PDB file of C-alpha atoms in Angstrom:
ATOM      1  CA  UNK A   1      56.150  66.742  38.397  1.00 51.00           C
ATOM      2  CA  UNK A   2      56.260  69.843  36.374  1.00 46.00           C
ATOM      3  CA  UNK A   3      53.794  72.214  36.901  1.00 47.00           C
ATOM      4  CA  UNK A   4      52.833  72.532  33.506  1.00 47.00           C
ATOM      5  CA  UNK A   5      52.486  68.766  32.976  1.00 47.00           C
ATOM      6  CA  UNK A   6      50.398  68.784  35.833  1.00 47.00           C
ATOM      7  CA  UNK A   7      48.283  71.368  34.426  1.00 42.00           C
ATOM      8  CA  UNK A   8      47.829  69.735  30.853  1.00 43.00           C
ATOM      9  CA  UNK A   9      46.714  66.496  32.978  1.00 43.00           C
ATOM     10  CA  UNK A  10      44.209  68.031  34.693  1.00 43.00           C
ATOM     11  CA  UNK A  11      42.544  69.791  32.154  1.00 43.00           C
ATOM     12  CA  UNK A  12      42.790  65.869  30.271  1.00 43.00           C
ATOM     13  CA  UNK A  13      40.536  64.611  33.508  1.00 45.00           C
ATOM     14  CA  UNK A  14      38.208  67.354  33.690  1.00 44.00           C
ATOM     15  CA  UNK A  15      37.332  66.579  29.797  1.00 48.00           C
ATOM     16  CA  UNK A  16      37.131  62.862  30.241  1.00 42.00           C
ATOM     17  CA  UNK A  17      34.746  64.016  33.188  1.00 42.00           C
ATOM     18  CA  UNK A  18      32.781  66.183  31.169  1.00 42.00           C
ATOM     19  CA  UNK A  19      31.992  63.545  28.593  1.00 41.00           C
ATOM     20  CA  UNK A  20      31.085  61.198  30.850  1.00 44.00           C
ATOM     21  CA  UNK A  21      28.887  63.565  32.304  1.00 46.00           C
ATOM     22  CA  UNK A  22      27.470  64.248  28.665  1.00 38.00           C
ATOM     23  CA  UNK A  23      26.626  60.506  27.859  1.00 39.00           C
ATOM     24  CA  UNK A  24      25.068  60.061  31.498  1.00 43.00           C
ATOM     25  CA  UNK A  25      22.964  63.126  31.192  1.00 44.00           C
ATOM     26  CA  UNK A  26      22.145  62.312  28.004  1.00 43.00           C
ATOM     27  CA  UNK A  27      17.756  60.891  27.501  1.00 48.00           C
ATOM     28  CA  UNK A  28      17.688  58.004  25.599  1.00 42.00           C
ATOM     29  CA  UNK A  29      13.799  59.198  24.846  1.00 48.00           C
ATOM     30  CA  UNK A  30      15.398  62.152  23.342  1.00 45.00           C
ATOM     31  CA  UNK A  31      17.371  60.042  20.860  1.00 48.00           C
ATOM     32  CA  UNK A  32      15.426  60.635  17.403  1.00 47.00           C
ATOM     33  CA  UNK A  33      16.767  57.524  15.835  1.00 48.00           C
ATOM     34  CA  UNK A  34      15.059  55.137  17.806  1.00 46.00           C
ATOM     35  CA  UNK A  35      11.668  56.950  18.539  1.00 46.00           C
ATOM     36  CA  UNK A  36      10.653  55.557  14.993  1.00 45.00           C
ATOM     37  CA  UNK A  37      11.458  52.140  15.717  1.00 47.00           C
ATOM     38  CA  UNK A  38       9.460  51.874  18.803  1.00 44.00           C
ATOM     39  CA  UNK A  39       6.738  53.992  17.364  1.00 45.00           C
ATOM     40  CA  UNK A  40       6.271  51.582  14.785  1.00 46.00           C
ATOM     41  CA  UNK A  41       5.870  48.872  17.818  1.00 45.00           C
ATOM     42  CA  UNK A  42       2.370  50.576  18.688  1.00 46.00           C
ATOM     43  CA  UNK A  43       0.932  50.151  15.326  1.00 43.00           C
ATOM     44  CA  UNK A  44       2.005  46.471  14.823  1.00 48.00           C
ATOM     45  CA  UNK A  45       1.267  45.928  18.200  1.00 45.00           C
ATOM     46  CA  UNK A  46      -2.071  47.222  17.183  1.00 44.00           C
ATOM     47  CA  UNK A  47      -3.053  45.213  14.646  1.00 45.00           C
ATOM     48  CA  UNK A  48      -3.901  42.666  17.562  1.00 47.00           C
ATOM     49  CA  UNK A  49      -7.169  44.277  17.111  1.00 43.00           C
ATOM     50  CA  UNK A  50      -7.759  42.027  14.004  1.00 47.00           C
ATOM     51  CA  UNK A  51      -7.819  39.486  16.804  1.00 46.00           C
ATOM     52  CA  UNK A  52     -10.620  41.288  18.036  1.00 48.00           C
ATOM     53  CA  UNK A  53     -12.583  40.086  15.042  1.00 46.00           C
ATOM     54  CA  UNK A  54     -13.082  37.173  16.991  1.00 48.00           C
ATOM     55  CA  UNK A  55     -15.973  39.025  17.594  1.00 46.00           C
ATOM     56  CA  UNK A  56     -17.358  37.141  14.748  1.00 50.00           C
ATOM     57  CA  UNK A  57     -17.119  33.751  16.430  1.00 48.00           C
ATOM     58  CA  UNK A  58     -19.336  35.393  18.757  1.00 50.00           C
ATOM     59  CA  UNK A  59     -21.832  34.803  15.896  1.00 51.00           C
ATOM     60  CA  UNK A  60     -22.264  31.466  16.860  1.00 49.00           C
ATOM     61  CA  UNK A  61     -25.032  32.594  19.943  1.00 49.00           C
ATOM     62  CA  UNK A  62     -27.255  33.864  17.434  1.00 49.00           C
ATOM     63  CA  UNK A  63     -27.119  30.795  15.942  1.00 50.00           C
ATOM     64  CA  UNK A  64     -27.197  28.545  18.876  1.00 46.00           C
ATOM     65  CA  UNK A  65     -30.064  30.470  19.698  1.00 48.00           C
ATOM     66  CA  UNK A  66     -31.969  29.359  16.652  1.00 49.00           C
ATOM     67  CA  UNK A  67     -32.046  25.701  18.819  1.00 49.00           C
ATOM     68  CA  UNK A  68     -34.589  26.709  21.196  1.00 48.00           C
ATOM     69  CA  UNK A  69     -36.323  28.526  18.122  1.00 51.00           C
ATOM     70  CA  UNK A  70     -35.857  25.491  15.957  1.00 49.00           C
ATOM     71  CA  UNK A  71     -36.210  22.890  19.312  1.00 49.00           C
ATOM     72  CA  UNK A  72     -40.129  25.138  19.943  1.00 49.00           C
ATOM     73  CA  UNK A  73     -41.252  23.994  17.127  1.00 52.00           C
ATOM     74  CA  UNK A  74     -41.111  20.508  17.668  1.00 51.00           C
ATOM     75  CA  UNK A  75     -44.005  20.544  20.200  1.00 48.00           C
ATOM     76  CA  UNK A  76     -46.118  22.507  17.618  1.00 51.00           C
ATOM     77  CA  UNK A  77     -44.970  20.256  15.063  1.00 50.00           C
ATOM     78  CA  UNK A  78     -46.010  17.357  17.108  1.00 49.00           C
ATOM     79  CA  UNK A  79     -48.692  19.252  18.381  1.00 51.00           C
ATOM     80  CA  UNK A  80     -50.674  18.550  14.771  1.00 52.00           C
ATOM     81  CA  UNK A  81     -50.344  14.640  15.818  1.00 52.00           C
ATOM     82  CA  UNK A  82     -53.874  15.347  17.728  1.00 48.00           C
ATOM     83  CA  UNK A  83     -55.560  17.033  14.705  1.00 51.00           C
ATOM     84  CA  UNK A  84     -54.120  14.594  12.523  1.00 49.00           C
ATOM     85  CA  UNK A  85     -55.396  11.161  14.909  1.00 50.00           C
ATOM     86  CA  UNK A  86     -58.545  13.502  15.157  1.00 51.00           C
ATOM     87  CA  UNK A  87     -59.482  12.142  12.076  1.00 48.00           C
ATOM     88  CA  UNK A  88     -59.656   8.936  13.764  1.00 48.00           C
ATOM     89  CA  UNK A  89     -63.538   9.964  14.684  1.00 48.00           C
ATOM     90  CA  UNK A  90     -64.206   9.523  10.737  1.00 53.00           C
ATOM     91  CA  UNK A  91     -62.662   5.785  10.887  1.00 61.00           C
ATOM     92  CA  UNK A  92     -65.397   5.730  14.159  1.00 76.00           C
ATOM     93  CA  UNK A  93     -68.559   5.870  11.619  1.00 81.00           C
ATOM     94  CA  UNK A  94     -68.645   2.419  10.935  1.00 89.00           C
ATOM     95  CA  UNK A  95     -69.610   1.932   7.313  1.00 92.00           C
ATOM     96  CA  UNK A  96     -72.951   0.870   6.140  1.00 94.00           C
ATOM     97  CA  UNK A  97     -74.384  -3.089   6.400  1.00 95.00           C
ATOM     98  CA  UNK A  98     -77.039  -4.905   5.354  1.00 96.00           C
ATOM     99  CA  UNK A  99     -79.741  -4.933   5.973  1.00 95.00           C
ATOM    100  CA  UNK A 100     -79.727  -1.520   5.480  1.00 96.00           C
ATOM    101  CA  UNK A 101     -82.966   1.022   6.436  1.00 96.00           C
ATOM    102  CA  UNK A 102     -83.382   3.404   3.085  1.00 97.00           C
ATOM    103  CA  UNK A 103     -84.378   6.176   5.936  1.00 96.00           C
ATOM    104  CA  UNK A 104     -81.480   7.696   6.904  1.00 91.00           C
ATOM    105  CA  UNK A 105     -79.076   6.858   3.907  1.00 96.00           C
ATOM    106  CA  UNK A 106     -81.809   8.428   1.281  1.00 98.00           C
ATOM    107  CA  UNK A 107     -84.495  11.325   1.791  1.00 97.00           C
ATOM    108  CA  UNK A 108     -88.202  11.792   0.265  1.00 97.00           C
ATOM    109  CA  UNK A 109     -87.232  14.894  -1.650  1.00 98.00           C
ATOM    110  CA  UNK A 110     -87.165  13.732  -5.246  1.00 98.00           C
ATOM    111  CA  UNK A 111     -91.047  15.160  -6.364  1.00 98.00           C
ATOM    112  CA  UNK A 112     -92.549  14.012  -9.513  1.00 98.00           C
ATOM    113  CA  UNK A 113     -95.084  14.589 -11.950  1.00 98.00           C
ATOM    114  CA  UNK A 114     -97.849  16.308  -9.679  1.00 98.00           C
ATOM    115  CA  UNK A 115     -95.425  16.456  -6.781  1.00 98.00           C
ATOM    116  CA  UNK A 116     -93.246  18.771  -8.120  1.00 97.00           C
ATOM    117  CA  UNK A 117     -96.135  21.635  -8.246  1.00 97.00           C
ATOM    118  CA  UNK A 118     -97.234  20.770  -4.704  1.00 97.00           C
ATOM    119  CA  UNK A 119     -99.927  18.082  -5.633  1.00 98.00           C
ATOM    120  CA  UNK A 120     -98.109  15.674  -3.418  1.00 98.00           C
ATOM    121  CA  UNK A 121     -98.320  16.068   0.644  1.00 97.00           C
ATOM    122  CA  UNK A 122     -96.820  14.006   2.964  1.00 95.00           C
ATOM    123  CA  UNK A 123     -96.448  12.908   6.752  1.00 93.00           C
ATOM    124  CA  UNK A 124     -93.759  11.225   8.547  1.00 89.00           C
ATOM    125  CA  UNK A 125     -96.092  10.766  11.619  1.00 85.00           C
ATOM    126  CA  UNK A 126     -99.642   9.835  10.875  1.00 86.00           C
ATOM    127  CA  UNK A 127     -98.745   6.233  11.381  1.00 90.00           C
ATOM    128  CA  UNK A 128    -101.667   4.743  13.721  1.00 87.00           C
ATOM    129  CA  UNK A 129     -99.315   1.483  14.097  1.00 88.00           C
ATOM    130  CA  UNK A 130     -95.815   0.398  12.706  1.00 93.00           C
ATOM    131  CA  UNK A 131     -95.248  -2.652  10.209  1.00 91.00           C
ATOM    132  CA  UNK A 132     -92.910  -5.044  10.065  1.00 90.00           C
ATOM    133  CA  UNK A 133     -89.267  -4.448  12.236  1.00 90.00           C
ATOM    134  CA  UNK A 134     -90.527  -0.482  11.925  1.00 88.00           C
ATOM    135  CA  UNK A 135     -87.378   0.324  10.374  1.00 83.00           C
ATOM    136  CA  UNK A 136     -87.068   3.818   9.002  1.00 88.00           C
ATOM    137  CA  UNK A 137     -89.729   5.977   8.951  1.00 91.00           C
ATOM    138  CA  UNK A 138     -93.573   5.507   8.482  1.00 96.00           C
ATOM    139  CA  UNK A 139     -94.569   7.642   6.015  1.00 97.00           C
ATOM    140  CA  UNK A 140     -98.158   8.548   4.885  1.00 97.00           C
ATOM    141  CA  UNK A 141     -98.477  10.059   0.841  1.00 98.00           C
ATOM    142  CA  UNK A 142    -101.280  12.248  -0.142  1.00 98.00           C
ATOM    143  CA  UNK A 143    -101.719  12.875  -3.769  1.00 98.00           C
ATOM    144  CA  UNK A 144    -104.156  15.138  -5.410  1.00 98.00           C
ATOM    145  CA  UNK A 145    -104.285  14.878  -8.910  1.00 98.00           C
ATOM    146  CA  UNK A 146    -103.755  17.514 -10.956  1.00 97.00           C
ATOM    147  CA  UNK A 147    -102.790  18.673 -14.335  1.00 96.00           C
ATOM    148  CA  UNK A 148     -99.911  16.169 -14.903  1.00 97.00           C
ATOM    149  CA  UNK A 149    -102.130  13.456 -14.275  1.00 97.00           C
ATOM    150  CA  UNK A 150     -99.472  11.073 -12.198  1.00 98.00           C
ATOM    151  CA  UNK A 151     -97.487  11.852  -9.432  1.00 98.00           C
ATOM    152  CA  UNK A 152     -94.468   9.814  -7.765  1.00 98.00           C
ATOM    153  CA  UNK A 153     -91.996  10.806  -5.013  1.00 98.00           C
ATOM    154  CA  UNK A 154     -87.670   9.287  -5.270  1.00 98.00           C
ATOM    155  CA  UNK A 155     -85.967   8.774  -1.888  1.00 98.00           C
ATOM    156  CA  UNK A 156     -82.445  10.308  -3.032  1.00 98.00           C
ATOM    157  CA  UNK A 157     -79.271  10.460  -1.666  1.00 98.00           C
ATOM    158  CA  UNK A 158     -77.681  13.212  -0.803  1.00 98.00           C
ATOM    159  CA  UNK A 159     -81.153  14.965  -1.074  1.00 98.00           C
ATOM    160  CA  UNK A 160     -82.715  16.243  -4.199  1.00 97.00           C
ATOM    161  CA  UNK A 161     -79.982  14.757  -6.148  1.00 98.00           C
ATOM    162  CA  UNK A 162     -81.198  13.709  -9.884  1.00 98.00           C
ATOM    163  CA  UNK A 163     -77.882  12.485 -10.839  1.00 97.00           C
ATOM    164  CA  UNK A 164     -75.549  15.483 -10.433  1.00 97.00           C
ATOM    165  CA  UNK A 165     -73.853  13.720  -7.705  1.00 98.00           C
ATOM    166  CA  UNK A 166     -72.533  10.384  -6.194  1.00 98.00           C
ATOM    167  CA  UNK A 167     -74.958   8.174  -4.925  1.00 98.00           C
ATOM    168  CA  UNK A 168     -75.498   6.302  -1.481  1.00 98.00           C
ATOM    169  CA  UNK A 169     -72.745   3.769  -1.157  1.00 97.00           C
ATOM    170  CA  UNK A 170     -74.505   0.089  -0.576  1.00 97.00           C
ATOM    171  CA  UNK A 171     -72.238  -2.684   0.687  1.00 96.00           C
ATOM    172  CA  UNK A 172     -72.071  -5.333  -1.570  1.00 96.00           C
ATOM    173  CA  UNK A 173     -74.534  -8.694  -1.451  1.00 97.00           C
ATOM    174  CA  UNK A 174     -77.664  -6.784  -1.072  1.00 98.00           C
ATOM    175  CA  UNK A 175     -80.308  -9.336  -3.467  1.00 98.00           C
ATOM    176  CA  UNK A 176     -83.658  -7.224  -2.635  1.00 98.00           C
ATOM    177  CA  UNK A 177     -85.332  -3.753  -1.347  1.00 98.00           C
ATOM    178  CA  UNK A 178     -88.487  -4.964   1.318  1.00 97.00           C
ATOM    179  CA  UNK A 179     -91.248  -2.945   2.258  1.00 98.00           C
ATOM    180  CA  UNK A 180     -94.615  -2.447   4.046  1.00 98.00           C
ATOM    181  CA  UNK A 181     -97.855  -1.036   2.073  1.00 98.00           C
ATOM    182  CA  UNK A 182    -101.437  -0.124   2.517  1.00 97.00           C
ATOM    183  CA  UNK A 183    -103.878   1.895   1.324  1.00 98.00           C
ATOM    184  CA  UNK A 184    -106.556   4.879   3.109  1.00 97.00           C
ATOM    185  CA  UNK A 185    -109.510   2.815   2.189  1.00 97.00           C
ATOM    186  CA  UNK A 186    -107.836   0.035  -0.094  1.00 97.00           C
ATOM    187  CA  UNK A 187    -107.782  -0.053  -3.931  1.00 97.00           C
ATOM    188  CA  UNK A 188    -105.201   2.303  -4.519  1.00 98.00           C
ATOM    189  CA  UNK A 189    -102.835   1.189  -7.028  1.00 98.00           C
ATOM    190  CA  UNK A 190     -99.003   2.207  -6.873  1.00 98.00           C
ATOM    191  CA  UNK A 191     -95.992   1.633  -8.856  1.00 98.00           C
ATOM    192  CA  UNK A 192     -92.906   1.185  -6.521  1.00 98.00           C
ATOM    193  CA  UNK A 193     -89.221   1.078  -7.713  1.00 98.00           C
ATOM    194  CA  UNK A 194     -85.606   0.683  -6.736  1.00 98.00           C
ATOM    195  CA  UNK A 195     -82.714   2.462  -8.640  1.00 98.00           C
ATOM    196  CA  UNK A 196     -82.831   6.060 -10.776  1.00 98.00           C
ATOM    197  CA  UNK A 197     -82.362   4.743 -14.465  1.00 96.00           C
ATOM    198  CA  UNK A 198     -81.031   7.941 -15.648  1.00 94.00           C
ATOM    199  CA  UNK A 199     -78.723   8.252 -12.691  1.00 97.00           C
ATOM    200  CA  UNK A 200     -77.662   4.786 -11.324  1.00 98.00           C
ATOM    201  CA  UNK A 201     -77.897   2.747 -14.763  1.00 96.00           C
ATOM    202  CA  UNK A 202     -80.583   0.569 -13.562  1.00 98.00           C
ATOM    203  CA  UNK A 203     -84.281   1.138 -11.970  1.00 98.00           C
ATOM    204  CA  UNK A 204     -86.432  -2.337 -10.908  1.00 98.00           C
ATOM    205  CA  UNK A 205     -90.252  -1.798 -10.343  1.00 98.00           C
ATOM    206  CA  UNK A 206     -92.930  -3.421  -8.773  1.00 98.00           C
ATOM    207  CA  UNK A 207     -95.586  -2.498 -10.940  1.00 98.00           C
ATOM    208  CA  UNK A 208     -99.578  -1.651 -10.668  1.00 98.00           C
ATOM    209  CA  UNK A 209     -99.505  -2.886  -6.986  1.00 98.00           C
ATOM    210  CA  UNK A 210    -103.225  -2.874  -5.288  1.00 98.00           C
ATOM    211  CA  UNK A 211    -103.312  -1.952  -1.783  1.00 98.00           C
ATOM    212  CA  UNK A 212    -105.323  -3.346   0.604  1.00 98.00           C
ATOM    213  CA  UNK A 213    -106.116  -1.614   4.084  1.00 97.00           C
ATOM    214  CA  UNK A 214    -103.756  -4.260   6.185  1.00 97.00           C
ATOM    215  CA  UNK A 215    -100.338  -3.365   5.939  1.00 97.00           C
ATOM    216  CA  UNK A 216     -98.204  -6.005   3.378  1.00 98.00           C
ATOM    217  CA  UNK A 217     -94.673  -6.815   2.852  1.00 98.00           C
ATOM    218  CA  UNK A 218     -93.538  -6.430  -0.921  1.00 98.00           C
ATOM    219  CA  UNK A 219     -90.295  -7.062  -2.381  1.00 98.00           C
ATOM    220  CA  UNK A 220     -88.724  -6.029  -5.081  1.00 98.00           C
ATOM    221  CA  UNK A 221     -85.841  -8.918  -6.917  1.00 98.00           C
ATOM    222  CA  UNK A 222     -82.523  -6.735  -7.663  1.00 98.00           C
ATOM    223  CA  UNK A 223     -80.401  -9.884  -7.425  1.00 97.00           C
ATOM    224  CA  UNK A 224     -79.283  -9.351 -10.959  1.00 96.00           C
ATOM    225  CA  UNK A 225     -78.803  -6.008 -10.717  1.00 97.00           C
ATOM    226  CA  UNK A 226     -75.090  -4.365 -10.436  1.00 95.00           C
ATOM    227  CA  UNK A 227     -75.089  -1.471  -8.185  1.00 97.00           C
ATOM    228  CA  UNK A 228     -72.516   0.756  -6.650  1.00 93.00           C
ATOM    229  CA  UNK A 229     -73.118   4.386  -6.113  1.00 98.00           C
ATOM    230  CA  UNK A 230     -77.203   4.907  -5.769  1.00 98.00           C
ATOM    231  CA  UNK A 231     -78.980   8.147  -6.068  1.00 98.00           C
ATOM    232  CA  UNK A 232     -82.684   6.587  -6.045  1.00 98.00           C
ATOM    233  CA  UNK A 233     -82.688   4.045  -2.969  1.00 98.00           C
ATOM    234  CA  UNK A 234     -86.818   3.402  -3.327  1.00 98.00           C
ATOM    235  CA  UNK A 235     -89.205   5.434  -4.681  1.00 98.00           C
ATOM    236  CA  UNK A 236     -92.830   5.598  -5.622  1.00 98.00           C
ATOM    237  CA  UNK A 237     -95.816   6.909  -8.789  1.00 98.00           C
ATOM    238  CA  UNK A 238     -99.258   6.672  -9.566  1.00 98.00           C
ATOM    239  CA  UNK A 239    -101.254   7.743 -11.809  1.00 97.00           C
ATOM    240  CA  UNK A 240    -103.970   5.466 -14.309  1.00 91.00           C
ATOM    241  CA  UNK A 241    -106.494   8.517 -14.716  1.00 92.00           C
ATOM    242  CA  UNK A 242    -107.695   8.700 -11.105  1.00 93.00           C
ATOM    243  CA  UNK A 243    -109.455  11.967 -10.242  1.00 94.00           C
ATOM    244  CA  UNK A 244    -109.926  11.854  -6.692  1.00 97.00           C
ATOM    245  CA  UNK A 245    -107.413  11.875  -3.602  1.00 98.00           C
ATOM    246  CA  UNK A 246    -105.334   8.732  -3.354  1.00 98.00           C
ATOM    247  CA  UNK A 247    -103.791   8.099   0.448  1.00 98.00           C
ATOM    248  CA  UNK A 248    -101.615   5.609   0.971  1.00 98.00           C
ATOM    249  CA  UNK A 249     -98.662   4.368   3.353  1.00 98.00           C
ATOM    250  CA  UNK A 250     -95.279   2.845   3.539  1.00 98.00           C
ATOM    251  CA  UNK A 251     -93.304   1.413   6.192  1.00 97.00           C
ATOM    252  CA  UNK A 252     -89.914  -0.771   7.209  1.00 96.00           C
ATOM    253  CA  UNK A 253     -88.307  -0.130   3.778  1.00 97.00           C
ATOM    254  CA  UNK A 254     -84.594  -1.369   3.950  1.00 95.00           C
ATOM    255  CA  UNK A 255     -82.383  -2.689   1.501  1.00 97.00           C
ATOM    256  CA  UNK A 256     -81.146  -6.775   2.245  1.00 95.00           C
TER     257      UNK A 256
END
């Protein structure tokens, strides 16, 4: 060959070498165009972290938690079933029957005339002996006479009720009030009633009644009489212009 075409030829390979050489040496990291592209990767990429509000499904243990909260109160809710059946001790006071004792349901409290300024004592246990069943109370009356001139005493229900308030509730059927009487030294005449007119609509008496010294069952007739509520369950006055002590007793007064 020619030296001069072997020359040119050379210098041909050494250029095709040194391109090569360029394009291996060459960083593809150091290639502006596609940094963008792949940069742009990361931020996409990124946005995964909107997957991250998943977080908010993680809400839901809060609210599961609220079970046990909710799930508690059941035994406190169910606790109340004991305070509510409590009650049942009410439905255990078995109601009133007949025959029915007026001590107990009514109380001596309901002063009159000279009783209401003190001229009436009494005594719940001078009783030498009982009377009758002895039902109730025997109760011994003092009155003194004073400037009213009569004096009286209503059992009442609740106690010192003139009327201001529901009365004693008697079962049905009841046809008469019974009682036992007698008198200190016998003589002493009484007036003895059922029923507070002004309150209960209706009052009964047994009037002028003279006691002897033995103790004697009275009764007073109320089988025509229409009762419900009743403030004045018995109740006693005297009066006729006596001037000196009158001491008498009662006994066994019950409603039948």
């Amino acid at each position: 060959m020619h030296p001069n075409k072997r020359f040119a030829w050379a210098w041909v390979a050494a250029g095709v070498f040194a391109v090569s050489g360029l394009v291996v040496g060459c960083d593809p990291e150091e290639d502006p165009t596609p940094t963008p592209d792949a940069g742009q990767q990361n931020p996409d990429s990124g946005t995964r972290l909107d997957s991250g509000t998943q977080t908010d499904s993680g809400t839901p243990p809060p609210d599961a938690g609220t079970e046990p909260d909710d799930a508690g109160t059941e035994p406190e809710d169910a606790g109340t079933e004991p305070d509510d059946a409590g009650t049942e001790e009410d439905a255990g006071t078995p109601p009133p029957t007949l025959p029915l004792a007026v001590d107990g349901a009514w109380i001596p409290s309901g002063y009159m005339g000279d009783g209401a300024s003190g001229g009436v004592t009494y005594s719940g246990t001078e009783c030498a002996s009982r009377a009758g069943s002895a039902q109730g109370a025997c109760h011994r009356f003092t009155w003194t006479p004073g400037g009213e001139g009569w004096a009286g005493v209503f059992w009442q229900f609740p106690e010192g009720n003139w009327g201001s308030m529901p009365g004693f509730a008697v079962p049905d059927g009841a046809n008469s009030v019974s009682f036992y009487a007698w008198g200190a030294e016998g003589g002493e005449v009484v007036t003895f009633m059922t029923g507070m007119n002004a309150a209960d609509g209706f009052e009964v008496p047994l009037e002028n009644v003279a006691l002897t010294t033995t103790p004697t069952q009275y009764t007073i007739d109320i089988s025509r009489v229409r009762y419900g509520l009743v403030v004045g369950g018995f109740g006693w006055s005297a009066g006729g212009g006596r001037t000196t002590p009158l001491v008498f007793f009662i006994d066994d007064i019950h409603w039948h």
